[in-house]
Structures are given as C-alpha cells and as structure tokens.
CSV table of C-alpha atoms and ligand atoms in Angstrom, one decimal:
chain,number,residue,atom,x,y,z
A,1,MET,CA,203.3,-177.9,-164.7
A,2,SER,CA,203.3,-181.0,-166.8
A,3,TYR,CA,201.2,-184.1,-166.5
A,4,VAL,CA,201.7,-187.8,-167.3
A,5,VAL,CA,198.3,-187.9,-169.1
A,6,THR,CA,196.2,-185.1,-170.6
A,7,PRO,CA,194.3,-183.3,-167.8
A,8,PRO,CA,190.6,-183.0,-168.1
A,9,ALA,CA,189.1,-179.8,-169.4
A,10,ILE,CA,187.2,-177.5,-166.9
A,11,VAL,CA,183.5,-178.0,-167.5
A,12,SER,CA,181.7,-174.7,-167.6
A,13,VAL,CA,178.2,-173.3,-168.1
A,14,PRO,CA,177.4,-170.0,-169.9
A,15,VAL,CA,176.0,-167.2,-167.7
A,16,VAL,CA,173.1,-165.0,-168.9
A,17,GLY,CA,174.4,-161.5,-169.7
A,18,ARG,CA,178.1,-162.3,-169.1
A,19,ALA,CA,181.0,-163.3,-171.2
A,20,GLU,CA,182.5,-165.1,-168.3
A,21,ARG,CA,181.4,-168.7,-167.6
A,22,PHE,CA,180.5,-170.6,-164.5
A,23,PRO,CA,183.1,-173.4,-163.8
A,24,VAL,CA,181.6,-176.7,-162.5
A,25,HIS,CA,183.2,-178.3,-159.5
A,26,ARG,CA,180.8,-180.9,-158.3
A,27,ILE,CA,177.2,-181.9,-159.1
A,28,TYR,CA,175.1,-182.7,-156.1
A,29,CYS,CA,171.6,-184.0,-156.5
A,30,VAL,CA,168.8,-184.2,-153.9
A,31,GLY,CA,166.7,-187.4,-153.9
A,32,ARG,CA,162.9,-187.5,-153.6
A,33,ASN,CA,162.3,-183.8,-152.8
A,34,TYR,CA,158.7,-183.3,-154.1
A,35,VAL,CA,155.9,-185.2,-152.3
A,36,GLU,CA,154.1,-186.4,-155.4
A,37,HIS,CA,157.3,-187.6,-156.9
A,38,ALA,CA,158.3,-189.5,-153.7
A,39,GLN,CA,154.8,-191.1,-153.9
A,40,GLU,CA,155.2,-192.2,-157.5
A,41,MET,CA,158.5,-193.8,-156.4
A,42,GLY,CA,156.7,-195.6,-153.6
A,43,PHE,CA,157.6,-193.5,-150.6
A,44,THR,CA,155.4,-191.5,-148.2
A,45,GLY,CA,156.2,-189.2,-145.3
A,46,ARG,CA,158.9,-186.7,-144.8
A,47,GLU,CA,162.4,-188.3,-144.6
A,48,PRO,CA,165.7,-186.5,-144.0
A,49,PRO,CA,167.1,-185.1,-147.2
A,50,PHE,CA,169.6,-187.3,-149.0
A,51,PHE,CA,172.1,-186.7,-151.7
A,52,PHE,CA,174.1,-188.3,-154.5
A,53,LEU,CA,176.7,-187.0,-156.8
A,54,LYS,CA,177.4,-186.9,-160.5
A,55,PRO,CA,180.8,-186.1,-162.0
A,56,ALA,CA,181.2,-182.6,-163.5
A,57,SER,CA,182.0,-184.3,-166.8
A,58,ALA,CA,178.4,-185.6,-166.8
A,59,ALA,CA,177.1,-182.1,-167.7
A,60,VAL,CA,175.7,-181.6,-171.1
A,61,VAL,CA,176.0,-177.8,-171.5
A,62,VAL,CA,173.3,-176.3,-173.8
A,63,ASN,CA,173.4,-172.7,-174.9
A,64,ALA,CA,170.4,-170.4,-174.9
A,65,GLY,CA,168.2,-171.0,-177.9
A,66,GLU,CA,170.0,-174.2,-178.9
A,67,THR,CA,169.0,-177.9,-178.8
A,68,GLY,CA,171.6,-180.1,-177.2
A,69,ALA,CA,172.3,-183.6,-178.3
A,70,LEU,CA,171.8,-186.2,-175.5
A,71,ALA,CA,173.2,-189.6,-176.3
A,72,TYR,CA,170.9,-192.5,-175.3
A,73,PRO,CA,173.1,-194.3,-172.7
A,74,ALA,CA,174.2,-198.0,-172.7
A,75,LEU,CA,172.7,-200.8,-170.6
A,76,THR,CA,169.2,-199.3,-170.1
A,77,GLN,CA,165.7,-200.0,-171.4
A,78,ASN,CA,164.2,-197.3,-169.2
A,79,PHE,CA,165.9,-193.9,-169.6
A,80,HIS,CA,164.0,-191.4,-167.5
A,81,HIS,CA,163.8,-187.6,-167.4
A,82,GLU,CA,163.8,-185.6,-164.2
A,83,ILE,CA,163.4,-181.8,-164.7
A,84,GLU,CA,165.1,-179.9,-161.8
A,85,LEU,CA,165.9,-176.4,-160.6
A,86,VAL,CA,169.7,-176.2,-160.4
A,87,VAL,CA,171.4,-174.0,-157.7
A,88,ALA,CA,174.9,-172.7,-158.6
A,89,ILE,CA,177.1,-172.0,-155.6
A,90,GLY,CA,179.2,-168.9,-155.7
A,91,THR,CA,180.6,-168.8,-152.2
A,92,GLY,CA,181.5,-171.9,-150.4
A,93,GLY,CA,181.2,-172.8,-146.7
A,94,GLN,CA,180.6,-175.4,-144.0
A,95,ASN,CA,177.6,-175.5,-141.7
A,96,ILE,CA,175.7,-172.7,-143.5
A,97,LYS,CA,172.4,-172.0,-141.9
A,98,ALA,CA,169.3,-172.0,-144.1
A,99,ALA,CA,168.8,-168.3,-143.3
A,100,ASP,CA,172.2,-167.4,-144.7
A,101,ALA,CA,172.1,-169.8,-147.6
A,102,PHE,CA,171.1,-167.3,-150.3
A,103,LYS,CA,174.3,-165.3,-149.8
A,104,HIS,CA,176.2,-168.4,-151.1
A,105,ILE,CA,174.2,-168.7,-154.3
A,106,TYR,CA,175.6,-167.3,-157.5
A,107,GLY,CA,172.6,-168.1,-159.7
A,108,TYR,CA,170.1,-170.7,-161.0
A,109,GLY,CA,169.7,-172.8,-164.1
A,110,VAL,CA,167.4,-175.5,-165.5
A,111,GLY,CA,168.8,-179.1,-165.4
A,112,LEU,CA,167.8,-182.7,-166.2
A,113,ASP,CA,168.8,-185.4,-163.8
A,114,MET,CA,168.7,-188.2,-166.4
A,115,THR,CA,168.3,-191.6,-164.9
A,116,ARG,CA,168.8,-195.2,-166.0
A,117,ARG,CA,165.7,-196.1,-163.9
A,118,ASP,CA,166.0,-199.9,-164.4
A,119,LEU,CA,169.6,-200.0,-163.2
A,120,GLN,CA,168.8,-197.6,-160.3
A,121,GLY,CA,165.9,-199.8,-159.3
A,122,GLU,CA,168.1,-202.9,-159.3
A,123,MET,CA,170.7,-201.2,-157.1
A,124,LYS,CA,168.0,-200.0,-154.7
A,125,LYS,CA,166.7,-203.6,-154.4
A,126,GLN,CA,170.2,-204.9,-153.7
A,127,GLY,CA,171.1,-202.0,-151.3
A,128,ARG,CA,174.0,-201.0,-153.6
A,129,PRO,CA,175.2,-197.5,-154.7
A,130,TRP,CA,173.1,-195.6,-157.3
A,131,ASP,CA,176.0,-194.5,-159.4
A,132,ILE,CA,175.3,-196.8,-162.4
A,133,GLY,CA,171.7,-195.5,-162.5
A,134,LYS,CA,172.5,-191.8,-162.0
A,135,ALA,CA,176.2,-190.8,-162.5
A,136,PHE,CA,176.9,-191.9,-166.1
A,137,GLU,CA,178.1,-189.9,-169.1
A,138,GLN,CA,175.8,-187.1,-170.2
A,139,SER,CA,173.4,-187.7,-167.2
A,140,ALA,CA,173.3,-184.0,-166.3
A,141,PRO,CA,172.1,-181.7,-169.1
A,142,ILE,CA,172.0,-178.0,-168.0
A,143,GLY,CA,171.1,-174.7,-169.6
A,144,PRO,CA,172.6,-171.2,-169.0
A,145,ILE,CA,172.9,-169.9,-165.4
A,146,THR,CA,171.0,-166.7,-164.6
A,147,PRO,CA,172.6,-164.7,-161.8
A,148,ALA,CA,170.4,-164.7,-158.7
A,149,ALA,CA,169.7,-160.9,-158.8
A,150,GLN,CA,168.2,-161.3,-162.3
A,151,ALA,CA,166.3,-164.6,-161.7
A,152,GLY,CA,163.2,-163.3,-159.9
A,153,ASP,CA,161.7,-165.4,-157.1
A,154,VAL,CA,162.7,-168.9,-158.1
A,155,THR,CA,161.4,-170.3,-154.8
A,156,HIS,CA,157.8,-169.8,-156.2
A,157,ALA,CA,158.5,-170.4,-159.9
A,158,ASP,CA,156.7,-172.9,-162.1
A,159,ILE,CA,158.8,-175.9,-163.2
A,160,TRP,CA,157.8,-177.9,-166.2
A,161,LEU,CA,159.0,-180.4,-168.8
A,162,GLN,CA,157.5,-181.2,-172.2
A,163,VAL,CA,158.5,-184.2,-174.4
A,164,ASN,CA,157.7,-183.6,-178.1
A,165,GLY,CA,155.6,-180.6,-177.2
A,166,LYS,CA,153.4,-182.5,-174.6
A,167,ASP,CA,153.4,-181.9,-170.9
A,168,ARG,CA,155.2,-184.6,-168.8
A,169,GLN,CA,156.0,-182.7,-165.6
A,170,ARG,CA,154.5,-179.5,-164.2
A,171,SER,CA,154.7,-178.2,-160.7
A,172,ASN,CA,156.1,-175.3,-158.7
A,173,VAL,CA,159.4,-174.9,-156.8
A,174,ALA,CA,157.3,-173.9,-153.7
A,175,LYS,CA,156.4,-177.6,-153.4
A,176,LEU,CA,159.9,-178.7,-152.6
A,177,ILE,CA,159.9,-180.8,-149.4
A,178,TRP,CA,163.3,-179.4,-148.4
A,179,ASN,CA,163.6,-175.8,-149.7
A,180,ILE,CA,166.7,-174.3,-151.1
A,181,GLY,CA,167.9,-172.9,-147.8
A,182,GLU,CA,167.4,-176.2,-146.0
A,183,ILE,CA,169.1,-178.1,-148.8
A,184,ILE,CA,172.2,-175.9,-148.5
A,185,GLU,CA,172.1,-176.2,-144.7
A,186,HIS,CA,172.1,-180.0,-144.8
A,187,LEU,CA,174.6,-180.3,-147.7
A,188,SER,CA,177.1,-178.0,-146.1
A,189,ALA,CA,176.9,-179.9,-142.8
A,190,ALA,CA,178.1,-183.0,-144.6
A,191,TRP,CA,180.4,-181.5,-147.3
A,192,ASP,CA,182.5,-178.4,-147.6
A,193,LEU,CA,180.6,-176.5,-150.3
A,194,GLN,CA,182.8,-174.8,-152.8
A,195,PRO,CA,182.4,-172.2,-155.5
A,196,GLY,CA,181.4,-174.0,-158.7
A,197,ASP,CA,179.3,-176.6,-157.0
A,198,LEU,CA,175.9,-177.3,-158.6
A,199,ILE,CA,172.9,-178.6,-156.7
A,200,TYR,CA,170.1,-180.3,-158.6
A,201,SER,CA,167.3,-179.7,-156.2
A,202,GLY,CA,164.9,-182.6,-157.0
A,203,THR,CA,162.2,-183.4,-159.5
A,204,PRO,CA,158.4,-183.1,-159.3
A,205,GLU,CA,156.0,-186.0,-160.3
A,206,GLY,CA,155.6,-187.2,-163.9
A,207,VAL,CA,159.0,-188.8,-164.5
A,208,ALA,CA,158.9,-191.2,-167.4
A,209,ALA,CA,161.0,-192.8,-170.2
A,210,VAL,CA,162.3,-191.2,-173.4
A,211,VAL,CA,163.6,-192.8,-176.5
A,212,ARG,CA,165.9,-191.8,-179.4
A,213,GLY,CA,164.4,-188.9,-181.4
A,214,ASP,CA,162.5,-187.4,-178.4
A,215,VAL,CA,162.9,-183.6,-177.9
A,216,LEU,CA,162.8,-182.6,-174.2
A,217,GLU,CA,162.1,-179.0,-173.4
A,218,GLY,CA,162.0,-177.8,-169.8
A,219,GLY,CA,161.9,-174.7,-167.8
A,220,VAL,CA,161.6,-172.8,-164.6
A,221,THR,CA,159.9,-169.4,-164.8
A,222,GLY,CA,162.5,-166.6,-164.9
A,223,LEU,CA,165.3,-168.8,-166.2
A,224,GLU,CA,166.6,-169.9,-169.6
A,225,THR,CA,164.7,-172.9,-171.1
A,226,LEU,CA,166.7,-176.1,-171.6
A,227,ARG,CA,166.2,-178.1,-174.8
A,228,VAL,CA,167.8,-181.4,-175.8
A,229,ARG,CA,167.2,-184.1,-178.4
A,230,VAL,CA,167.9,-187.8,-177.5
A,231,VAL,CA,170.1,-189.3,-180.1
B,301,MN,MN1,166.5,-186.1,-159.4
C-alpha cells in the first residue's frame, strides 16, 4: 500500500509487565462524573452521562518512572488539570450491559484530561462544541496501562494529583457518579466500542490552573503514577 501523504503513526501506550504495547484507537472522556467536581463547575443533581472525544494523537505517553514534557498550549490563560482513571478497552462491542462491562476491559491507567478552561467556558456559554477547550494537541497525558488482573480493585482506589508536591485533587474512584460498568453501558449504546479505545472516566474536585515549570504527579492506587512537567 502506498499513500499520497505520510500516514500517521499508531499511538501506543506501554503495558506494565509486557513488551507489547496498547494501541490507541479513540479517546473518550466522561464529563462531570464526580459530585463535588460537578458542583465546582456550577452543576447539581444527577444528569445522564455525557461524552466528548479527543484524537488519539492528543496522548502524551509517559513511561514508568519518567517525567513527560507537556507543552503549554496556545490561546489559553487558564490551563487546567483533571486527574482521571483511564479504562483501556480490550474487546469491543455494542450495547454492552454494565454487568458484562468488565469482560471488555484490558486494563487501567492514570491520565490527565488537560483543559483550556477559558476556551471551554466560552464555548459552553455560546452553546458551541468543546473541542477547542478539550481536544487540542497534548491534551491527554497518560501513564503505563496495568492489565486488569494485576490492577487490584480500581473501583475503590484512591485518586490524587499533586502540583509541585502539594495536593490539588484527592478522592476515591468509588465516588464516580456513573461507575465504570455504567459508563461502558452508555458509551456502547451510542458508539461501537473497539479494542484500543481509552475512556477517561471523569475528574474529582480540585481542578485548577497550571503554569510553565509546574510538575504534575498523579495516581490511582494500584496503577503506575503519571508525572509531567509543563514546558
Ligand atoms: Mn475530564
């Protein structure tokens, strides 16, 4: 096969304990999925889950024990961190029931849903798509994926983010409004989930801005820590 332009490389994430890597197909994100984060964004009450996408090329893949470089993006004065548990789909499907969802999961990782909050806010106000606030280059840092069997009980794991060694976000995955099974049920009703899809499951409260030079270190108990420096 030959192409008229150079085809994009396959984006892939290292897997703990394996030489083979996890190839990224799509990146789904769940909006407002922890009560206290929904409140800090000005929302109350349980709403149906909603989703947005980032391109696979937005991933900033960081190896275990390394500090990734995260470029401060253009056009924003309010670049926010959102630490999230990432679910890696191993087996695709449509209309997957929550009770069957875990059979479709390959593993889990720690990710950051980086957000140009000022641009997202402007788009919200105007009722326009969030892409410019959410789906830009380097907006989806991710650390190594741990296979599900080795990850422990991520559904009750602590989730946290420190900036320059100080706590910014600290919660527990058990506080998800829509849990992992329910997320997969809703997603797979709307899209044909495929192997290689990543799902950023939502962020707890404490989102705030970072600036160049800040070091972000985040984790979910049982998974590899993610560390990046804003440059
Ligand atoms: Mn998010």
